[in-house]
Tab-separated table of C-alpha atoms in Angstrom:
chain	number	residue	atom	x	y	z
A	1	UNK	CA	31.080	189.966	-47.652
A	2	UNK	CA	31.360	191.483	-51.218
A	3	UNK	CA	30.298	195.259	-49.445
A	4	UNK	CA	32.481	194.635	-46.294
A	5	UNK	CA	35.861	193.741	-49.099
A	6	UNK	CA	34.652	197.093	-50.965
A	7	UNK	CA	34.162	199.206	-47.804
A	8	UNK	CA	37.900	197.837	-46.769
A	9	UNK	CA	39.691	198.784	-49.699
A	10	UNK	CA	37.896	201.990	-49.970
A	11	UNK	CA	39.357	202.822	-46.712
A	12	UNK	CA	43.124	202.203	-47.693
A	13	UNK	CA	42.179	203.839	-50.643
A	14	UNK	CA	41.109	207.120	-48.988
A	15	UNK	CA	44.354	207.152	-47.034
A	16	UNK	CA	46.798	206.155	-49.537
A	17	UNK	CA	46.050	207.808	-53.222
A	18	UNK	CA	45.248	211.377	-53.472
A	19	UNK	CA	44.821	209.929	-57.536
A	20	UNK	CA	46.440	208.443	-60.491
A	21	UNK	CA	46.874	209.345	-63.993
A	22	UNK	CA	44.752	207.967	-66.948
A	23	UNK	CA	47.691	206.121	-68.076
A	24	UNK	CA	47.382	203.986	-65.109
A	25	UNK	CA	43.844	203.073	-65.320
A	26	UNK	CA	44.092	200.999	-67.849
A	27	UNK	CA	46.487	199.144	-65.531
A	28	UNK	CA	44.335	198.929	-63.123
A	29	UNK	CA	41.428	197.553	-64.927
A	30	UNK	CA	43.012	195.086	-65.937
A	31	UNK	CA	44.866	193.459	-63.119
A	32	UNK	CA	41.481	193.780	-61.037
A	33	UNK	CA	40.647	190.688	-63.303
A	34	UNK	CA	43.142	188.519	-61.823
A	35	UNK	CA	42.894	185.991	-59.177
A	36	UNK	CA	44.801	184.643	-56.733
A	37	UNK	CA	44.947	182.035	-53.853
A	38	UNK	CA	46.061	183.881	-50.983
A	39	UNK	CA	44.443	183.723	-47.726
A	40	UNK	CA	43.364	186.363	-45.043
A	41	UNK	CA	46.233	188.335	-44.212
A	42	UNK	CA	47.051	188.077	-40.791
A	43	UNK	CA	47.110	191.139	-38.385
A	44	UNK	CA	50.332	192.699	-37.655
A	45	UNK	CA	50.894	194.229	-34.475
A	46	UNK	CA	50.275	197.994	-35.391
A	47	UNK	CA	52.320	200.764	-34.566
A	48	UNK	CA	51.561	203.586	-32.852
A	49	UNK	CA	49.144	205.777	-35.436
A	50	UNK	CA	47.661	208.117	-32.935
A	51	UNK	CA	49.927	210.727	-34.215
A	52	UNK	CA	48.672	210.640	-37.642
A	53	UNK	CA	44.748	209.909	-37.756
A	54	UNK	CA	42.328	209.635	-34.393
A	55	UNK	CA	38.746	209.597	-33.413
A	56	UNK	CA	38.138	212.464	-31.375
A	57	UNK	CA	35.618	211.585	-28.255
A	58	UNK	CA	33.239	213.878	-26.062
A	59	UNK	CA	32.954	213.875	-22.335
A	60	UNK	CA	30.545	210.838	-23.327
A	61	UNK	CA	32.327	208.962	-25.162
A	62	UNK	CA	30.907	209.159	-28.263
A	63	UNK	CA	32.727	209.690	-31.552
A	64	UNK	CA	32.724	213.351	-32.371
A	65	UNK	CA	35.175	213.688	-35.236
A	66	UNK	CA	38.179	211.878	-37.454
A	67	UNK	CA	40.313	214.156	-37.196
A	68	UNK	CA	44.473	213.570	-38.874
A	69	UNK	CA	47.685	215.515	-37.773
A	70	UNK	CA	50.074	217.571	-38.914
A	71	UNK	CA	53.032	216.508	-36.674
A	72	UNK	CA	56.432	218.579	-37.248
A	73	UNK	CA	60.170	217.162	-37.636
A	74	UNK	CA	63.600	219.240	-37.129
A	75	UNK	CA	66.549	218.453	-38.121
A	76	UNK	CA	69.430	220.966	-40.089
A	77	UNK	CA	71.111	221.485	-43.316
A	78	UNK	CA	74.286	220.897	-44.667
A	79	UNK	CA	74.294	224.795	-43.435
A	80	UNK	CA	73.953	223.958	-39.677
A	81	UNK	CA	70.250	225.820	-40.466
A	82	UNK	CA	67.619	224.694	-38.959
A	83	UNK	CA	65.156	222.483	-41.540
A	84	UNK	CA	61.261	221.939	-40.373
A	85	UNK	CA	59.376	219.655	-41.904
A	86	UNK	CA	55.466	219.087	-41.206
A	87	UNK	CA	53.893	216.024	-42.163
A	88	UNK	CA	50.730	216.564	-43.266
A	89	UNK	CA	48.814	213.327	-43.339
A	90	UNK	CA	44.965	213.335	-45.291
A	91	UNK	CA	41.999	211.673	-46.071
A	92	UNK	CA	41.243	212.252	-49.173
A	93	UNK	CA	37.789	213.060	-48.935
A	94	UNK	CA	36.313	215.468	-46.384
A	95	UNK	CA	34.325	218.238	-44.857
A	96	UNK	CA	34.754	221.224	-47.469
A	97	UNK	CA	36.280	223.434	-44.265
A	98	UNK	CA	38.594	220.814	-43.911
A	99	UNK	CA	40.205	221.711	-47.125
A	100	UNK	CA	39.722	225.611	-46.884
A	101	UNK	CA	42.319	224.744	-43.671
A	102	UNK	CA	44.725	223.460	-45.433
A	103	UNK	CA	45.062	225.845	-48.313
A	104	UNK	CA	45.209	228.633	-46.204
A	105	UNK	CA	47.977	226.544	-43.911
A	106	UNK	CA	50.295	226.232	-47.391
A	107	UNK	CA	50.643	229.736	-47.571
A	108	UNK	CA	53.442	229.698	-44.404
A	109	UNK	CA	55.821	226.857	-46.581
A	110	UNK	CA	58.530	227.751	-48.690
A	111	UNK	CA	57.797	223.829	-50.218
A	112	UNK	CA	54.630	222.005	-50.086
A	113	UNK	CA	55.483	218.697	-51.769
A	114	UNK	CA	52.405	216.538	-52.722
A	115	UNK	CA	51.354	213.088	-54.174
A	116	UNK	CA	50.042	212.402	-57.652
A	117	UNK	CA	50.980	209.564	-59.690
A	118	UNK	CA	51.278	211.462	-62.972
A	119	UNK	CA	54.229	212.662	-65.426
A	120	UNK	CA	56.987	214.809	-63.761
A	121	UNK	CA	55.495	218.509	-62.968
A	122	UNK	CA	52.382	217.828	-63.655
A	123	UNK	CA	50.297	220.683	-62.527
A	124	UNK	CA	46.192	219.618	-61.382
A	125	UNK	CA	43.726	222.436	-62.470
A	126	UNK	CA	41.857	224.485	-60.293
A	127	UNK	CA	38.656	222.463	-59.120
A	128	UNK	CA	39.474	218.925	-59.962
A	129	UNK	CA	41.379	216.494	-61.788
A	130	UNK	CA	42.600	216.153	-64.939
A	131	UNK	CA	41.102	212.479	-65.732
A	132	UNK	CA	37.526	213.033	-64.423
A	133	UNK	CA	35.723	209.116	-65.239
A	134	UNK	CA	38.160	207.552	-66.481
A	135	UNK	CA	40.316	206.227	-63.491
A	136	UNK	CA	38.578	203.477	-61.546
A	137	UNK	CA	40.169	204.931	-58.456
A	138	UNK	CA	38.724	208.440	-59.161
A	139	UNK	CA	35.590	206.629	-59.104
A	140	UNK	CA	35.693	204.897	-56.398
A	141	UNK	CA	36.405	208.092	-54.443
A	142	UNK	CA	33.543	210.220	-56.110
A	143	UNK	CA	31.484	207.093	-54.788
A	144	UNK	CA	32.325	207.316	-51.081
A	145	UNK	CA	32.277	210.970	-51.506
A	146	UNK	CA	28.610	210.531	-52.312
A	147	UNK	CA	27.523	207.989	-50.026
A	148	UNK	CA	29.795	210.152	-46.657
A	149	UNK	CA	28.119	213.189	-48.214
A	150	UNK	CA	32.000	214.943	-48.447
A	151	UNK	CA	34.397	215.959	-50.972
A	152	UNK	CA	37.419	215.222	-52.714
A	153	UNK	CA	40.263	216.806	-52.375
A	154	UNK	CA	41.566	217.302	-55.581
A	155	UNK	CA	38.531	219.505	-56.295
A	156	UNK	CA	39.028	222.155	-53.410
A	157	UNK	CA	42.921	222.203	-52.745
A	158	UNK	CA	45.046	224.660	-54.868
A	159	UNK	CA	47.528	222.896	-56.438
A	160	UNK	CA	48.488	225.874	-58.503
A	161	UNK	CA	50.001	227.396	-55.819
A	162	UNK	CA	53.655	228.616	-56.957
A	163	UNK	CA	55.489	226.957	-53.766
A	164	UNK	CA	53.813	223.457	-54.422
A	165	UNK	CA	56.242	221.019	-56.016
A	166	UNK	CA	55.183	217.647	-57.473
A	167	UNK	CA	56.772	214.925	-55.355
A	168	UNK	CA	55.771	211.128	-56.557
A	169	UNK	CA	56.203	208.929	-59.403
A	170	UNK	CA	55.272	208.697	-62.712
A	171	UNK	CA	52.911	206.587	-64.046
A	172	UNK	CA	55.997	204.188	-65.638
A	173	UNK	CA	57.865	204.269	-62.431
A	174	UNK	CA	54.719	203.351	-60.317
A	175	UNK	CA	54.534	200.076	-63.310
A	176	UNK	CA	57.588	199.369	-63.796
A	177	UNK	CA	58.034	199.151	-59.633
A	178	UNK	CA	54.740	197.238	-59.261
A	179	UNK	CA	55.872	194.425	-61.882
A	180	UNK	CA	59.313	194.049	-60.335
A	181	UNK	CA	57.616	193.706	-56.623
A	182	UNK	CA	55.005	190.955	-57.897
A	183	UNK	CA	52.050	193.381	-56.866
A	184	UNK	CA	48.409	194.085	-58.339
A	185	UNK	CA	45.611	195.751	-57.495
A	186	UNK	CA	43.533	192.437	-58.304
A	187	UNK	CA	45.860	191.167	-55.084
A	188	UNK	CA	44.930	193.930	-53.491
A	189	UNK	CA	40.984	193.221	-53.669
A	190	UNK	CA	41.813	190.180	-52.942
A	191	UNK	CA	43.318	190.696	-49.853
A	192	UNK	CA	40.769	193.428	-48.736
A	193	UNK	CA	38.500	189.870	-48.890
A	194	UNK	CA	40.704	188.529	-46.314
A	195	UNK	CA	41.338	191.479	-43.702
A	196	UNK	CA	37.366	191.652	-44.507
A	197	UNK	CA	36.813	188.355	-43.275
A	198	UNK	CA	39.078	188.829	-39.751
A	199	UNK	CA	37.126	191.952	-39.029
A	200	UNK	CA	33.702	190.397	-38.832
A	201	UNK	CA	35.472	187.321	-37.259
A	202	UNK	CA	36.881	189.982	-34.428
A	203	UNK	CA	33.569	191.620	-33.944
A	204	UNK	CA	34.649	195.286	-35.061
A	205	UNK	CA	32.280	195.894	-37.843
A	206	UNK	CA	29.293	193.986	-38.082
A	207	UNK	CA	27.126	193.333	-40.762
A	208	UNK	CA	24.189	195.010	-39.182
A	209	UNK	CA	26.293	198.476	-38.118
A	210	UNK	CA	26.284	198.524	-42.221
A	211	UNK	CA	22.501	197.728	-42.279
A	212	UNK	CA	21.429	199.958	-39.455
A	213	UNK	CA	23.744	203.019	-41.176
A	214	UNK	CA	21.432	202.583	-44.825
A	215	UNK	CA	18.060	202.495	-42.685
A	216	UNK	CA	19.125	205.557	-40.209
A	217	UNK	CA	17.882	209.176	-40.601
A	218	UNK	CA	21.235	210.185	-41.436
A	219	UNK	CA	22.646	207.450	-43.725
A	220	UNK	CA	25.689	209.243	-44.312
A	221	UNK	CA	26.818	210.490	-41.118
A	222	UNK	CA	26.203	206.824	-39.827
A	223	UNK	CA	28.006	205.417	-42.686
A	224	UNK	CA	31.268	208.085	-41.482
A	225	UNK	CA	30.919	206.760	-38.061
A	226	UNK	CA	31.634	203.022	-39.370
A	227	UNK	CA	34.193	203.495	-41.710
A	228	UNK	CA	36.236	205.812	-38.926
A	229	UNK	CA	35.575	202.954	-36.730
A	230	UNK	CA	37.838	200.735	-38.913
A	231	UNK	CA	40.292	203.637	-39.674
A	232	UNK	CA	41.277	202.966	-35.991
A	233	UNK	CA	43.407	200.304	-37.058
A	234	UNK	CA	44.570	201.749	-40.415
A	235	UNK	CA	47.963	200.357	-40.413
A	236	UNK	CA	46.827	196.859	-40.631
A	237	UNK	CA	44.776	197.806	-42.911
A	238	UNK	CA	47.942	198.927	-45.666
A	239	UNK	CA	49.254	195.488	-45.136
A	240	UNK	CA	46.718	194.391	-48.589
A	241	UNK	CA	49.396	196.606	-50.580
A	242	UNK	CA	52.134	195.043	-49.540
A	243	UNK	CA	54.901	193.367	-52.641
A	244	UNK	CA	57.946	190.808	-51.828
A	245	UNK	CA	60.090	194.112	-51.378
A	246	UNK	CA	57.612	196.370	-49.313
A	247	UNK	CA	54.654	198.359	-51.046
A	248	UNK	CA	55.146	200.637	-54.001
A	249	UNK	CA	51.735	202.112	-53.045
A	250	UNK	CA	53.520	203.123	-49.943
A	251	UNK	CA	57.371	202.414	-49.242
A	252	UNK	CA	58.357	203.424	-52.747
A	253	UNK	CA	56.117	206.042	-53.131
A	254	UNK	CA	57.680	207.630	-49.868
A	255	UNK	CA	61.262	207.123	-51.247
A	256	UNK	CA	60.233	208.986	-54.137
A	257	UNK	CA	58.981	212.048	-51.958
A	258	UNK	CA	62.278	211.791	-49.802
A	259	UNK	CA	64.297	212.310	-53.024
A	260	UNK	CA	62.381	215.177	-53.535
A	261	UNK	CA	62.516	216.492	-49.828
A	262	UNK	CA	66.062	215.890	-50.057
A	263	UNK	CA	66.641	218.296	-53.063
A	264	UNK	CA	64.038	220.975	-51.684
A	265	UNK	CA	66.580	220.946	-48.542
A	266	UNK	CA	69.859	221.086	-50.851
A	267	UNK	CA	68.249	224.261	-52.640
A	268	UNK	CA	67.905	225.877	-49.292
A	269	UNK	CA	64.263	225.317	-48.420
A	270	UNK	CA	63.911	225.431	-44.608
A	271	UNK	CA	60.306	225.133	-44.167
A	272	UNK	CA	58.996	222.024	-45.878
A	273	UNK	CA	55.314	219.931	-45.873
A	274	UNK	CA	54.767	216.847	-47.633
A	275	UNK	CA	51.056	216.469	-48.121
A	276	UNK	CA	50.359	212.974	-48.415
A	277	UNK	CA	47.642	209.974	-47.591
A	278	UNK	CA	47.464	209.523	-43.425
A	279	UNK	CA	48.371	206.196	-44.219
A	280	UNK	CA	51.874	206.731	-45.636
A	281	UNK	CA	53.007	208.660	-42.507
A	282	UNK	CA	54.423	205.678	-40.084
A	283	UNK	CA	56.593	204.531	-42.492
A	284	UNK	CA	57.326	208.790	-43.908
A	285	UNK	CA	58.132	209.017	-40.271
A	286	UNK	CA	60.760	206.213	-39.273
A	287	UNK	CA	62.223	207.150	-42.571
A	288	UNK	CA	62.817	210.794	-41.644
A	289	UNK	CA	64.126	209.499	-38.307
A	290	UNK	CA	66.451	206.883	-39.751
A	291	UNK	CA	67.919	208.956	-43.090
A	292	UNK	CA	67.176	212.577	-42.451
A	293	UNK	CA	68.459	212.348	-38.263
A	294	UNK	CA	64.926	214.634	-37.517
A	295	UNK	CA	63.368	214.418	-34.078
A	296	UNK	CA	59.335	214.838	-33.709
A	297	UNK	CA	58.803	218.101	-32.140
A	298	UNK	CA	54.733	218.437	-32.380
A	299	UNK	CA	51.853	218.150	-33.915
A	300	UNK	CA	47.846	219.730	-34.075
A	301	UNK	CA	44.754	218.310	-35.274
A	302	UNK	CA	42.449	219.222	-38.099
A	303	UNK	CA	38.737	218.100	-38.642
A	304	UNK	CA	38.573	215.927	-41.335
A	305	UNK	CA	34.997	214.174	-40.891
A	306	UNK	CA	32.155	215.302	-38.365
A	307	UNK	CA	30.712	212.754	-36.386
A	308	UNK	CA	27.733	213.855	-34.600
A	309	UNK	CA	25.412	216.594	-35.743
């Protein structure tokens, strides 16, 4: 049960937190020690997420790739000029091509605004982070990056790019936000415990598809196959970071990028990508619908994980 928690949170993890600043991790260690007598969390009725992350079939119907979007919005400036905005949804760790694609996609923006909970303008070095080891997140990533036999993200996109623009909060905001909406991440285990327990209740992922993916041939690519299994229903998944007044991991987190968006488009930027977690795009989306009045007008797919040899 303890592995099928881990493997859960991992998940949301993947989707949700490109990283997070040193400052943080103390944070984090900490309120991991906490406990808490909540329940399983029971399944919402998820949205539509096929427009943000999918499993990719053959003429067989066997899994062939997780693959995420990049789905465009339109809308216009204050200028009557037409404003396109590409939300560009990731898993965090990945095939190494998968990356090559998108740095050579951020060329074509005049704004690529991406996630980091760090100081304001922080700038990530060429190859990796700045915090290497000492943020439990960044160490849980490096782990599934081992065991999926992938990489992280950090270490092969450019953020040193001159049109990418820092667009999430700072390590006191992301606090600060977290204490006022009663959240932690030792509530967030917890619940991963929960959702854990409904899944093997539901028959999705059994014990044994974890056993049988250790013993195969392939460990890893049988391992990729489970864990994209449960990304299928990734949305109920972010429902462990939820607080009292939404989810600063998410909902606050997006508000933060919108300001940001929203000041890209008031300096005249008409081409725009925010580059963040798959799993922060449903809610990105209704909120560039509801405050922003843009319509979806496409999308394309990009190979994150392979699925078959």
């Amino acid at each position: 049960m303890l592995i099928r928690a881990i493997l859960s949170a991992s998940i949301c993890f993947l989707v949700v937190f490109a990283d997070i600043s040193v400052a943080q991790s103390q944070v984090i260690s900490k309120s991991a020690q906490e406990t808490s007598s909540e329940a399983a969390v029971p399944k919402k009725k998820a949205d539509d997420f096929s427009g943000f992350i999918r499993i990719r079939l053959n003429a067989k119907k066997k899994p062939v790739a997780l693959e995420t979007s990049v789905t465009r919005y339109e809308g216009v400036n204050a200028k009557g000029e037409r404003v396109n905005v590409d939300l560009v949804g990731v898993v965090h760790i990945g095939e190494p091509e998968y990356f090559a694609a998108f740095n050579k996609q951020f060329e074509n923006y005049d704004a690529v605004l991406y996630e980091l909970v760090a100081p304001e303008g922080t700038r990530i070095p060429k190859g990796g982070r700045m915090d290497e080891g000492l943020n439990p997140i960044a160490a849980l990533q490096n782990g599934m990056k081992a065991v999926l036999d992938l990489e992280f993200q950090l270490e092969h996109v450019d953020y040193t790019k001159e049109n990418f623009v820092h667009a999430d909060m700072s390590p006191d905001e992301f606090l600060e936000c977290m204490t006022e909406n009663d959240e932690s991440f030792g509530k967030y285990f917890l619940r991963a415990v929960g959702q854990s327990i409904a899944q093997q209740n539901s028959g999705d992922i059994s014990q044994a598809d974890l056993l049988l993916s250790v013993f195969s041939d392939d460990p890893a690519l049988e391992l990729r196959r489970v864990m994209a299994k449960q990304m299928k229903d990734i949305e109920g998944g972010m429902m462990i970071f939820r607080g009292k007044n939404g989810s600063t991991i998410i909902t606050h987190r997006n508000r933060k990028a919108l300001e940001v968006l929203k000041k890209q488009i008031d300096l005249g930027k008409t081409n725009i990508a925010i580059f963040y977690g798959a799993g922060h795009m449903p809610e990105m989306q209704s909120q560039l619908s509801a405050d922003f009045k843009m319509q979806r007008a496409g999308r394309y797919w990009m190979t994150a994980w392979k699925l078959r040899k």
